[in-house]
Amino acid sequence: GLSMTSSFGAIMGWMPDRQAAARVAEETLARLEHLDAERHLTLLSRASIANMKGDWDALLLVGDTLVERFPNEPTSHHHRCSALLNLGRFEQSLPACQRAIRISPRDSRTAIWFGLISMDYYLLGRYPEAVLNARRAVTANAKLSGYWMVLAAALARDQRRAEGEAVLKAFLQDHPGFESARVVEMFRGVGPDYERGLKDMMAALHEMGLP
């Protein structure tokens, strides 16, 4: 719990000292690895730290192991979805997060899963589906600021710019000081398709007034 809370808090920017939180996460994982390297909670902690570091190949490796050993645990599919998205394998990422939602539809993390799906659809150029899932994400948890950005950009690319501008304007009024650097920090995938899609999303947001 200490390892995963620290790494996830560092990822989301919810810890007052992200470097200290990352250090605690890694030190605690080292203790878990020593106690039982193959235990479920050790694998989950390893996956969370791979996510924190942006090591998508390592995350996919752990995600595949989790799906093989714990196929009815939604977190297994969550990690696989996230890894595949950030490696630019959007079509493969989609069913992984959809599976997590089917397993645990009332889970507190459904907002994240819908958000990951929305990003998959955006990067595939399937903007109506990106809008639908981004809206589900922010309705489930309005504090996940990155998916407000996906929603606004997807609306703009779906020829609904006025709606996109309204979403972005309302978000910026509630979050003064929010800038594009924060969006880039949130979306850390690799590969030409991911980078091209993120560049397009940032262009849409800048056109609508994101600082």
XYZ file of N, CA, C and O in Angstrom:
844
model
N 0.819 -1.208 0.000
C 0.000 0.000 0.000
C 0.853 1.260 0.000
O 0.569 2.224 -0.707
N 1.914 1.248 0.768
C 2.812 2.410 0.821
C 3.491 2.632 -0.530
O 3.586 3.763 -1.024
N 3.947 1.548 -1.139
C 4.624 1.673 -2.427
C 3.684 2.207 -3.501
O 4.006 3.158 -4.216
N 2.493 1.607 -3.589
C 1.566 2.006 -4.660
C 0.995 3.385 -4.432
O 0.818 4.163 -5.379
N 0.702 3.724 -3.171
C 0.198 5.063 -2.879
C 1.240 6.128 -3.237
O 0.918 7.164 -3.831
N 2.485 5.844 -2.919
C 3.557 6.813 -3.191
C 3.783 6.983 -4.682
O 3.903 8.117 -5.183
N 3.846 5.864 -5.421
C 4.114 5.973 -6.860
C 2.942 6.614 -7.589
O 3.130 7.469 -8.460
N 1.707 6.232 -7.223
C 0.545 6.811 -7.900
C 0.412 8.286 -7.563
O 0.082 9.112 -8.429
N 0.688 8.640 -6.318
C 0.652 10.052 -5.938
C 1.681 10.873 -6.689
O 1.432 12.020 -7.069
N 2.850 10.271 -6.933
C 3.883 10.959 -7.720
C 3.446 11.117 -9.171
O 3.646 12.176 -9.781
N 2.836 10.071 -9.744
C 2.354 10.137 -11.130
C 1.345 11.265 -11.299
O 1.414 12.055 -12.243
N 0.387 11.331 -10.376
C -0.722 12.274 -10.510
C -0.384 13.678 -10.004
O -1.169 14.602 -10.179
N 0.781 13.834 -9.366
C 1.135 15.142 -8.836
C 0.399 15.490 -7.562
O 0.242 16.674 -7.217
N -0.053 14.479 -6.832
C -0.828 14.708 -5.615
C 0.031 14.717 -4.355
O -0.487 14.942 -3.261
N 1.309 14.413 -4.486
C 2.202 14.421 -3.328
C 2.916 15.769 -3.226
O 3.319 16.332 -4.252
N 3.103 16.290 -2.024
C 3.772 17.589 -1.893
C 5.220 17.550 -2.380
O 5.739 18.564 -2.850
N 5.881 16.391 -2.275
C 7.254 16.223 -2.747
C 7.293 14.964 -3.604
O 7.395 13.849 -3.100
N 7.202 15.160 -4.904
C 7.089 14.000 -5.799
C 8.366 13.164 -5.809
O 8.304 11.932 -5.913
N 9.524 13.805 -5.711
C 10.775 13.053 -5.695
C 10.877 12.186 -4.447
O 11.326 11.035 -4.514
N 10.459 12.727 -3.318
C 10.475 11.944 -2.078
C 9.499 10.778 -2.170
O 9.807 9.663 -1.725
N 8.332 11.024 -2.749
C 7.342 9.950 -2.903
C 7.874 8.847 -3.804
O 7.698 7.650 -3.521
N 8.540 9.229 -4.898
C 9.114 8.236 -5.807
C 10.182 7.407 -5.095
O 10.286 6.186 -5.292
N 10.958 8.070 -4.265
C 12.008 7.374 -3.516
C 11.398 6.355 -2.548
O 11.867 5.216 -2.454
N 10.339 6.749 -1.846
C 9.656 5.837 -0.921
C 9.085 4.643 -1.687
O 9.194 3.486 -1.253
N 8.482 4.909 -2.845
C 7.897 3.830 -3.649
C 8.956 2.807 -4.037
O 8.739 1.590 -3.931
N 10.106 3.279 -4.494
C 11.155 2.358 -4.937
C 11.784 1.612 -3.770
O 12.079 0.411 -3.879
N 11.993 2.291 -2.657
C 12.580 1.631 -1.489
C 11.648 0.553 -0.946
O 12.083 -0.540 -0.558
N 10.355 0.853 -0.947
C 9.389 -0.119 -0.444
C 9.267 -1.300 -1.394
O 9.137 -2.450 -0.964
N 9.323 -1.035 -2.708
C 9.297 -2.135 -3.664
C 10.504 -3.053 -3.459
O 10.374 -4.283 -3.543
N 11.652 -2.479 -3.184
C 12.843 -3.305 -2.963
C 12.625 -4.268 -1.792
O 13.046 -5.436 -1.843
N 11.940 -3.806 -0.758
C 11.638 -4.679 0.378
C 10.655 -5.777 -0.033
O 10.790 -6.938 0.365
N 9.654 -5.410 -0.829
C 8.689 -6.397 -1.317
C 9.370 -7.457 -2.182
O 9.085 -8.654 -2.062
N 10.264 -7.003 -3.064
C 10.980 -7.943 -3.938
C 11.789 -8.933 -3.098
O 11.879 -10.123 -3.432
N 12.360 -8.457 -2.021
C 13.154 -9.325 -1.149
C 12.268 -10.343 -0.433
O 12.634 -11.520 -0.280
N 11.075 -9.912 -0.016
C 10.168 -10.798 0.717
C 9.538 -11.844 -0.202
O 9.473 -13.027 0.138
N 9.035 -11.397 -1.344
C 8.373 -12.323 -2.283
C 8.209 -11.615 -3.625
O 7.258 -10.860 -3.837
N 9.143 -11.886 -4.530
C 9.188 -11.163 -5.809
C 7.991 -11.457 -6.702
O 7.689 -10.676 -7.614
N 7.290 -12.589 -6.476
C 6.201 -12.976 -7.360
C 4.823 -12.789 -6.732
O 3.817 -13.169 -7.319
N 4.777 -12.228 -5.567
C 3.490 -12.000 -4.906
C 2.672 -10.971 -5.700
O 3.224 -10.073 -6.348
N 1.348 -11.101 -5.613
C 0.468 -10.219 -6.376
C 0.745 -8.751 -6.086
O 0.888 -7.927 -7.011
N 0.849 -8.384 -4.812
C 1.067 -6.982 -4.459
C 2.449 -6.497 -4.901
O 2.613 -5.310 -5.206
N 3.416 -7.392 -4.952
C 4.736 -7.009 -5.462
C 4.646 -6.679 -6.942
O 5.205 -5.675 -7.412
N 3.939 -7.512 -7.698
C 3.768 -7.258 -9.132
C 3.018 -5.950 -9.371
O 3.387 -5.162 -10.262
N 1.985 -5.694 -8.587
C 1.236 -4.447 -8.735
C 2.115 -3.233 -8.429
O 2.054 -2.209 -9.124
N 2.935 -3.343 -7.399
C 3.833 -2.240 -7.055
C 4.881 -2.026 -8.142
O 5.225 -0.887 -8.480
N 5.389 -3.133 -8.696
C 6.365 -3.053 -9.783
C 5.744 -2.359 -11.000
O 6.380 -1.515 -11.650
N 4.495 -2.703 -11.295
C 3.811 -2.081 -12.424
C 3.618 -0.586 -12.197
O 3.834 0.232 -13.108
N 3.229 -0.212 -10.991
C 2.985 1.198 -10.703
C 4.264 2.022 -10.829
O 4.252 3.155 -11.331
N 5.384 1.455 -10.420
C 6.650 2.181 -10.526
C 7.108 2.257 -11.981
O 7.656 3.276 -12.424
N 6.870 1.202 -12.762
C 7.181 1.275 -14.195
C 6.366 2.385 -14.850
O 6.873 3.140 -15.699
N 5.109 2.520 -14.443
C 4.256 3.598 -14.946
C 4.834 4.951 -14.538
O 4.936 5.876 -15.361
N 5.210 5.074 -13.287
C 5.780 6.326 -12.777
C 7.004 6.740 -13.585
O 7.198 7.919 -13.904
N 7.830 5.763 -13.943
C 9.061 6.041 -14.684
C 8.844 6.191 -16.188
O 9.762 6.585 -16.909
N 7.653 5.859 -16.667
C 7.417 5.882 -18.105
C 8.136 4.764 -18.836
O 8.439 4.878 -20.022
N 8.374 3.651 -18.141
C 9.022 2.485 -18.754
C 7.915 1.572 -19.264
O 7.508 0.612 -18.609
N 7.417 1.871 -20.468
C 6.224 1.197 -20.972
C 6.476 -0.262 -21.331
O 5.576 -1.095 -21.195
N 7.686 -0.576 -21.792
C 7.992 -1.981 -22.068
C 7.949 -2.809 -20.787
O 7.411 -3.922 -20.761
N 8.512 -2.271 -19.706
C 8.478 -2.970 -18.419
C 7.047 -3.086 -17.914
O 6.651 -4.120 -17.370
N 6.252 -2.030 -18.097
C 4.861 -2.069 -17.656
C 4.080 -3.136 -18.417
O 3.276 -3.861 -17.836
N 4.321 -3.236 -19.717
C 3.626 -4.250 -20.509
C 4.026 -5.648 -20.063
O 3.177 -6.555 -19.978
N 5.297 -5.839 -19.762
C 5.765 -7.147 -19.302
C 5.051 -7.549 -18.008
O 4.561 -8.685 -17.886
N 4.973 -6.621 -17.063
C 4.282 -6.926 -15.807
C 2.786 -7.084 -16.061
O 2.136 -7.975 -15.500
N 2.212 -6.235 -16.921
C 0.787 -6.334 -17.235
C 0.429 -7.677 -17.834
O -0.589 -8.286 -17.475
N 1.258 -8.162 -18.750
C 1.015 -9.479 -19.350
C 1.070 -10.580 -18.289
O 0.261 -11.515 -18.298
N 2.027 -10.469 -17.377
C 2.146 -11.452 -16.292
C 0.912 -11.413 -15.400
O 0.366 -12.454 -15.016
N 0.458 -10.212 -15.067
C -0.726 -10.065 -14.225
C -1.966 -10.637 -14.894
O -2.778 -11.327 -14.255
N -2.134 -10.376 -16.196
C -3.305 -10.899 -16.907
C -3.268 -12.427 -16.951
O -4.300 -13.095 -16.802
N -2.079 -12.965 -17.137
C -1.944 -14.422 -17.178
C -2.286 -15.056 -15.823
O -2.972 -16.078 -15.767
N -1.818 -14.446 -14.742
C -1.986 -15.050 -13.413
C -3.265 -14.623 -12.712
O -3.816 -15.382 -11.893
N -3.725 -13.406 -12.998
C -4.895 -12.862 -12.295
C -5.860 -12.257 -13.325
O -6.094 -11.045 -13.334
N -6.437 -13.095 -14.198
C -7.245 -12.574 -15.304
C -8.548 -11.913 -14.873
O -9.138 -11.165 -15.662
N -9.006 -12.175 -13.648
C -10.254 -11.578 -13.174
C -10.025 -10.401 -12.231
O -10.960 -9.941 -11.574
N -8.805 -9.910 -12.177
C -8.457 -8.718 -11.395
C -8.377 -7.534 -12.363
O -7.557 -7.543 -13.291
N -9.227 -6.507 -12.213
C -9.259 -5.423 -13.197
C -7.944 -4.673 -13.340
O -7.626 -4.172 -14.424
N -7.161 -4.603 -12.255
C -5.897 -3.872 -12.322
C -4.938 -4.509 -13.315
O -4.129 -3.809 -13.935
N -5.015 -5.824 -13.485
C -4.170 -6.500 -14.469
C -4.397 -5.906 -15.851
O -3.448 -5.572 -16.585
N -5.668 -5.756 -16.212
C -6.024 -5.230 -17.539
C -5.759 -3.729 -17.621
O -5.400 -3.213 -18.689
N -5.909 -3.032 -16.497
C -5.594 -1.597 -16.437
C -4.142 -1.362 -16.852
O -3.850 -0.517 -17.713
N -3.219 -2.104 -16.250
C -1.807 -1.879 -16.557
C -1.500 -2.247 -18.009
O -0.695 -1.570 -18.665
N -2.119 -3.289 -18.501
C -1.874 -3.674 -19.898
C -2.420 -2.603 -20.849
O -1.764 -2.242 -21.833
N -3.598 -2.081 -20.549
C -4.186 -1.011 -21.360
C -3.267 0.200 -21.404
O -2.985 0.757 -22.466
N -2.788 0.626 -20.239
C -1.937 1.811 -20.157
C -0.631 1.621 -20.922
O -0.189 2.501 -21.661
N -0.027 0.441 -20.768
C 1.236 0.175 -21.456
C 1.056 0.204 -22.969
O 1.840 0.836 -23.700
N 0.028 -0.467 -23.449
C -0.196 -0.536 -24.897
C -0.523 0.834 -25.477
O -0.047 1.197 -26.563
N -1.324 1.620 -24.767
C -1.612 2.993 -25.203
C -0.327 3.777 -25.358
O -0.082 4.422 -26.392
N 0.514 3.739 -24.338
C 1.721 4.569 -24.348
C 2.807 4.045 -25.275
O 3.751 4.776 -25.581
N 2.653 2.822 -25.732
C 3.555 2.280 -26.756
C 3.012 2.509 -28.164
O 3.628 2.078 -29.147
N 1.863 3.188 -28.268
C 1.294 3.489 -29.580
C 0.496 2.355 -30.183
O 0.165 2.398 -31.367
N 0.113 1.373 -29.384
C -0.640 0.207 -29.871
C -2.101 0.365 -29.432
O -2.617 -0.365 -28.615
N -2.755 1.353 -30.052
C -4.053 1.813 -29.574
C -5.146 0.757 -29.730
O -5.977 0.588 -28.838
N -5.174 0.077 -30.857
C -6.217 -0.926 -31.100
C -6.130 -2.059 -30.083
O -7.156 -2.613 -29.677
N -4.929 -2.403 -29.670
C -4.762 -3.463 -28.679
C -5.056 -2.960 -27.267
O -5.469 -3.732 -26.405
N -4.849 -1.695 -27.051
C -5.086 -1.118 -25.731
C -6.572 -1.084 -25.380
O -6.953 -1.348 -24.231
N -7.404 -0.781 -26.345
C -8.831 -0.596 -26.082
C -9.487 -1.770 -25.353
O -10.120 -1.567 -24.309
N -9.373 -3.001 -25.865
C -10.076 -4.095 -25.180
C -9.565 -4.369 -23.774
O -10.306 -4.914 -22.941
N -8.328 -3.998 -23.481
C -7.797 -4.230 -22.136
C -8.537 -3.376 -21.108
O -8.977 -3.875 -20.062
N -8.712 -2.083 -21.397
C -9.438 -1.240 -20.446
C -10.930 -1.544 -20.459
O -11.600 -1.448 -19.428
N -11.461 -1.904 -21.607
C -12.865 -2.292 -21.657
C -13.110 -3.531 -20.805
O -14.153 -3.648 -20.144
N -12.136 -4.447 -20.780
C -12.245 -5.634 -19.944
C -12.233 -5.252 -18.466
O -13.011 -5.796 -17.677
N -11.376 -4.318 -18.070
C -11.341 -3.878 -16.670
C -12.696 -3.330 -16.252
O -13.185 -3.630 -15.147
N -13.336 -2.550 -17.111
C -14.643 -1.973 -16.790
C -15.708 -3.057 -16.678
O -16.559 -3.015 -15.779
N -15.658 -4.053 -17.568
C -16.639 -5.134 -17.485
C -16.487 -5.921 -16.183
O -17.475 -6.353 -15.584
N -15.248 -6.128 -15.750
C -15.012 -6.871 -14.509
C -15.513 -6.091 -13.305
O -16.109 -6.656 -12.386
N -15.260 -4.778 -13.282
C -15.550 -3.975 -12.091
C -16.198 -2.646 -12.473
O -15.583 -1.582 -12.362
N -17.463 -2.687 -12.934
C -18.087 -1.473 -13.474
C -18.341 -0.379 -12.447
O -18.555 0.768 -12.835
N -18.333 -0.714 -11.153
C -18.553 0.306 -10.128
C -17.256 0.696 -9.431
O -17.262 1.330 -8.376
N -16.155 0.331 -10.009
C -14.836 0.602 -9.436
C -14.574 2.104 -9.402
O -14.988 2.845 -10.297
N -13.861 2.549 -8.362
C -13.507 3.977 -8.282
C -12.574 4.407 -9.401
O -12.425 5.594 -9.670
N -11.951 3.431 -10.069
C -10.995 3.759 -11.146
C -11.615 3.769 -12.535
O -10.896 3.943 -13.527
N -12.919 3.594 -12.627
C -13.530 3.596 -13.963
C -13.270 4.917 -14.687
O -13.168 4.940 -15.916
N -13.154 6.008 -13.939
C -12.855 7.296 -14.585
C -11.531 7.232 -15.331
O -11.417 7.721 -16.465
N -10.525 6.615 -14.723
C -9.225 6.477 -15.379
C -9.347 5.568 -16.595
O -8.797 5.863 -17.665
N -10.089 4.484 -16.462
C -10.205 3.539 -17.576
C -10.926 4.169 -18.759
O -10.494 4.025 -19.898
N -12.016 4.887 -18.479
C -12.696 5.598 -19.565
C -11.763 6.655 -20.171
O -11.780 6.890 -21.390
N -10.954 7.290 -19.330
C -10.017 8.289 -19.837
C -8.969 7.689 -20.754
O -8.648 8.258 -21.817
N -8.417 6.542 -20.372
C -7.453 5.865 -21.238
C -8.092 5.474 -22.564
O -7.489 5.621 -23.639
N -9.322 4.986 -22.505
C -10.051 4.631 -23.731
C -10.246 5.875 -24.601
O -10.087 5.823 -25.828
N -10.591 7.001 -23.976
C -10.800 8.234 -24.756
C -9.524 8.647 -25.469
O -9.567 9.104 -26.621
N -8.385 8.477 -24.815
C -7.118 8.834 -25.452
C -6.809 7.872 -26.596
O -6.323 8.302 -27.660
N -7.081 6.588 -26.409
C -6.925 5.630 -27.511
C -7.725 6.078 -28.725
O -7.214 6.116 -29.850
N -8.998 6.407 -28.491
C -9.858 6.799 -29.611
C -9.382 8.106 -30.243
O -9.422 8.259 -31.470
N -8.930 9.061 -29.416
C -8.436 10.316 -29.991
C -7.252 10.047 -30.910
O -7.180 10.563 -32.034
N -6.317 9.250 -30.446
C -5.111 8.994 -31.221
C -5.391 8.137 -32.453
O -4.600 8.137 -33.398
N -6.517 7.442 -32.454
C -6.959 6.707 -33.646
C -7.752 7.601 -34.600
O -8.134 7.174 -35.689
N -8.015 8.850 -34.187
C -8.804 9.754 -35.016
C -10.287 9.476 -34.981
O -11.038 9.962 -35.832
N -10.732 8.740 -33.974
C -12.152 8.403 -33.828
C -12.751 9.341 -32.774
O -12.968 8.988 -31.628
N -13.017 10.572 -33.221
C -13.310 11.651 -32.285
C -14.664 11.530 -31.572
O -14.734 11.847 -30.375
N -15.744 11.087 -32.236
C -16.999 10.935 -31.479
C -16.864 9.969 -30.309
O -17.410 10.215 -29.220
N -16.136 8.870 -30.516
C -15.938 7.901 -29.441
C -15.005 8.466 -28.360
O -15.167 8.168 -27.169
N -14.054 9.293 -28.782
C -13.193 9.962 -27.801
C -14.013 10.900 -26.927
O -13.833 10.956 -25.703
N -14.926 11.655 -27.542
C -15.797 12.567 -26.790
C -16.626 11.788 -25.776
O -16.704 12.148 -24.584
N -17.266 10.716 -26.228
C -18.139 9.925 -25.359
C -17.390 9.417 -24.128
O -17.861 9.541 -22.995
N -16.211 8.852 -24.334
C -15.482 8.249 -23.228
C -14.793 9.285 -22.345
O -14.693 9.092 -21.128
N -14.339 10.388 -22.928
C -13.762 11.457 -22.106
C -14.838 12.073 -21.217
O -14.594 12.396 -20.046
N -16.046 12.210 -21.752
C -17.133 12.746 -20.938
C -17.479 11.796 -19.788
O -17.748 12.220 -18.663
N -17.446 10.500 -20.075
C -17.665 9.518 -19.005
C -16.571 9.636 -17.938
O -16.851 9.527 -16.741
N -15.348 9.857 -18.378
C -14.231 9.958 -17.435
C -14.398 11.153 -16.500
O -14.285 11.019 -15.283
N -14.668 12.326 -17.059
C -14.738 13.524 -16.213
C -16.032 13.579 -15.403
O -16.079 14.218 -14.353
N -17.063 12.894 -15.866
C -18.286 12.794 -15.072
C -18.042 11.920 -13.850
O -18.517 12.219 -12.745
N -17.270 10.848 -14.042
C -16.971 9.941 -12.935
C -16.001 10.566 -11.938
O -16.087 10.304 -10.734
N -15.058 11.385 -12.435
C -14.088 12.029 -11.546
C -13.604 13.321 -12.198
O -12.711 13.300 -13.044
N -14.184 14.422 -11.776
C -13.877 15.720 -12.393
C -12.465 16.205 -12.092
O -11.993 17.167 -12.706
N -11.761 15.556 -11.157
C -10.418 16.005 -10.790
C -9.331 15.502 -11.739
O -8.166 15.909 -11.600
N -9.681 14.640 -12.687
C -8.688 14.116 -13.637
C -8.567 15.096 -14.803
O -9.183 14.938 -15.850
N -7.736 16.099 -14.611
C -7.699 17.238 -15.531
C -7.314 16.846 -16.952
O -7.778 17.457 -17.922
N -6.467 15.829 -17.113
C -6.028 15.456 -18.447
C -7.165 15.075 -19.370
O -7.143 15.380 -20.573
N -8.195 14.456 -18.813
C -9.289 13.996 -19.665
C -10.256 15.112 -20.022
O -10.997 15.003 -21.010
N -10.240 16.218 -19.260
C -10.931 17.423 -19.718
C -10.273 17.940 -21.006
O -10.960 18.434 -21.914
N -8.947 17.809 -21.067
C -8.234 18.257 -22.260
C -8.576 17.384 -23.464
O -8.764 17.880 -24.580
N -8.649 16.074 -23.237
C -9.037 15.167 -24.328
C -10.449 15.502 -24.799
O -10.717 15.553 -26.013
N -11.354 15.750 -23.851
C -12.735 16.076 -24.208
C -12.806 17.340 -25.059
O -13.452 17.362 -26.114
N -12.138 18.394 -24.620
C -12.187 19.660 -25.365
C -11.604 19.500 -26.759
O -12.199 19.953 -27.753
N -10.441 18.846 -26.866
C -9.797 18.679 -28.171
C -10.613 17.781 -29.081
O -10.737 18.042 -30.289
N -11.183 16.711 -28.534
C -11.985 15.797 -29.353
C -13.232 16.495 -29.882
O -13.642 16.278 -31.038
N -13.856 17.325 -29.052
C -15.006 18.096 -29.530
C -14.607 19.004 -30.696
O -15.323 19.097 -31.702
N -13.462 19.662 -30.572
C -12.998 20.543 -31.649
C -12.756 19.769 -32.934
O -13.153 20.198 -34.025
N -12.107 18.614 -32.822
C -11.791 17.810 -34.013
C -13.031 17.124 -34.584
O -13.033 16.691 -35.731
N -14.100 17.049 -33.768
C -15.368 16.473 -34.235
C -16.299 17.548 -34.785
O -17.512 17.353 -34.843
N -15.719 18.689 -35.164
C -16.473 19.803 -35.730
C -17.476 20.386 -34.737
O -18.536 20.876 -35.115
N -17.121 20.356 -33.463
C -17.965 20.918 -32.408
C -17.117 21.883 -31.583
O -17.074 21.829 -30.371
N -16.460 22.786 -32.304
C -15.478 23.655 -31.654
C -16.093 24.521 -30.561
O -15.468 24.745 -29.516
N -17.286 25.037 -30.777
C -17.902 25.896 -29.766
C -18.071 25.137 -28.450
O -17.829 25.697 -27.363
N -18.446 23.870 -28.540
C -18.577 23.060 -27.320
C -17.204 22.845 -26.676
O -17.067 22.905 -25.447
N -16.211 22.585 -27.518
C -14.863 22.396 -27.001
C -14.346 23.636 -26.297
O -13.729 23.559 -25.224
N -14.587 24.799 -26.904
C -14.155 26.055 -26.293
C -14.852 26.283 -24.955
O -14.229 26.756 -23.990
N -16.137 25.931 -24.881
C -16.878 26.112 -23.638
C -16.330 25.208 -22.536
O -16.187 25.636 -21.385
N -15.994 23.967 -22.900
C -15.426 23.032 -21.924
C -14.084 23.554 -21.417
O -13.825 23.583 -20.210
N -13.232 23.984 -22.346
C -11.909 24.469 -21.956
C -12.003 25.750 -21.129
O -11.299 25.900 -20.113
N -12.870 26.650 -21.526
C -13.021 27.907 -20.788
C -13.477 27.649 -19.360
O -12.923 28.224 -18.401
N -14.468 26.771 -19.192
C -14.963 26.461 -17.852
C -13.877 25.802 -17.008
O -13.724 26.107 -15.819
N -13.105 24.919 -17.635
C -12.028 24.249 -16.900
C -10.988 25.265 -16.445
O -10.540 25.237 -15.290
N -10.583 26.168 -17.327
C -9.544 27.142 -16.979
C -10.028 28.125 -15.915
O -9.230 28.604 -15.100
N -11.309 28.421 -15.909
C -11.844 29.291 -14.860
C -11.739 28.619 -13.490
O -11.471 29.278 -12.482
N -11.936 27.292 -13.486
C -11.856 26.543 -12.227
C -10.419 26.206 -11.836
O -10.161 25.855 -10.680
N -9.496 26.278 -12.812
C -8.099 25.907 -12.560
C -7.170 27.002 -13.099
O -6.452 26.798 -14.081
N -7.193 28.174 -12.485
C -6.316 29.258 -12.961
C -4.853 28.857 -12.852
O -4.449 28.187 -11.898
N -4.091 29.222 -13.863
C -2.674 28.870 -13.863
C -2.365 27.565 -14.578
O -1.188 27.223 -14.755
N -3.399 26.823 -14.982
C -3.170 25.578 -15.703
C -2.619 25.895 -17.090
O -3.162 26.722 -17.807
N -1.513 25.234 -17.471
C -0.853 25.516 -18.748
C -0.585 24.231 -19.520
O -0.668 23.125 -18.977
N -0.226 24.416 -20.783
C -0.042 23.268 -21.681
C 1.069 22.333 -21.220
O 1.024 21.134 -21.498
N 2.060 22.854 -20.504
C 3.142 21.991 -20.019
C 2.607 20.874 -19.135
O 3.149 19.764 -19.122
N 1.545 21.162 -18.407
C 0.940 20.139 -17.536
C 0.335 19.010 -18.366
O 0.407 17.838 -17.983
N -0.244 19.336 -19.512
C -0.842 18.319 -20.374
C 0.249 17.401 -20.923
O 0.114 16.170 -20.917
N 1.333 17.997 -21.391
C 2.444 17.216 -21.937
C 3.022 16.296 -20.864
O 3.396 15.147 -21.135
N 3.063 16.791 -19.638
C 3.573 15.988 -18.524
C 2.674 14.786 -18.252
O 3.154 13.718 -17.872
N 1.367 14.938 -18.455
C 0.425 13.854 -18.188
C 0.482 12.757 -19.244
O 0.343 11.576 -18.929
N 0.639 13.147 -20.486
C 0.570 12.197 -21.595
C 1.989 11.940 -22.101
O 2.562 12.753 -22.822
N 2.540 10.785 -21.725
C 3.970 10.539 -21.878
C 4.295 9.377 -22.802
O 5.328 8.743 -22.684
N 3.388 9.070 -23.730
C 3.613 7.944 -24.621
C 4.748 8.187 -25.598
O 5.282 9.293 -25.720
N 5.110 7.122 -26.302
C 6.246 7.174 -27.230
C 5.822 6.657 -28.606
O 4.767 6.049 -28.764
N 6.687 6.909 -29.576
C 6.442 6.421 -30.930
C 5.809 7.492 -31.795
O 5.153 8.419 -31.302
N 5.993 7.377 -33.113
C 5.533 8.436 -34.025
C 4.025 8.657 -34.008
O 3.562 9.794 -34.095
N 3.230 7.597 -33.912
C 1.774 7.761 -33.931
C 1.290 8.481 -32.678
O 0.427 9.368 -32.748
N 1.849 8.124 -31.530
C 1.465 8.785 -30.287
C 1.888 10.255 -30.335
O 1.099 11.153 -30.018
N 3.122 10.494 -30.722
C 3.634 11.863 -30.735
C 2.863 12.740 -31.722
O 2.577 13.904 -31.439
N 2.515 12.169 -32.877
C 1.748 12.929 -33.864
C 0.362 13.269 -33.315
O -0.127 14.397 -33.458
N -0.294 12.297 -32.665
C -1.618 12.550 -32.111
C -1.600 13.561 -30.982
O -2.488 14.413 -30.875
N -0.579 13.472 -30.111
C -0.477 14.427 -29.016
C -0.220 15.835 -29.554
O -0.787 16.815 -29.050
N 0.612 15.933 -30.563
C 0.874 17.244 -31.178
C -0.413 17.843 -31.742
O -0.679 19.039 -31.592
N -1.229 16.996 -32.365
C -2.505 17.463 -32.902
C -3.428 17.918 -31.769
O -4.097 18.953 -31.874
N -3.460 17.169 -30.677
C -4.312 17.529 -29.551
C -3.871 18.862 -28.951
O -4.710 19.723 -28.650
N -2.564 19.046 -28.792
C -2.071 20.301 -28.240
C -2.394 21.468 -29.171
O -2.736 22.569 -28.707
N -2.308 21.233 -30.484
C -2.641 22.295 -31.435
C -4.108 22.702 -31.289
O -4.437 23.895 -31.287
N -4.998 21.711 -31.153
C -6.418 22.012 -30.979
C -6.646 22.818 -29.709
O -7.423 23.787 -29.701
N -5.977 22.451 -28.632
C -6.142 23.154 -27.361
C -5.595 24.579 -27.426
O -6.213 25.523 -26.911
N -4.442 24.748 -28.071
C -3.880 26.100 -28.222
C -4.790 26.985 -29.065
O -4.966 28.167 -28.768
N -5.366 26.395 -30.108
C -6.277 27.163 -30.975
C -7.484 27.670 -30.189
O -8.050 28.731 -30.499
N -7.861 26.911 -29.151
C -9.045 27.302 -28.354
C -8.660 28.130 -27.119
O -9.547 28.519 -26.353
N -7.369 28.399 -26.925
C -6.981 29.329 -25.877
C -6.238 28.767 -24.701
O -6.040 29.471 -23.703
N -5.772 27.499 -24.772
C -4.976 26.981 -23.660
C -3.638 27.695 -23.628
O -2.938 27.750 -24.626
N -3.249 28.251 -22.477
C -1.964 28.962 -22.398
C -0.781 28.023 -22.640
O -0.822 26.852 -22.262
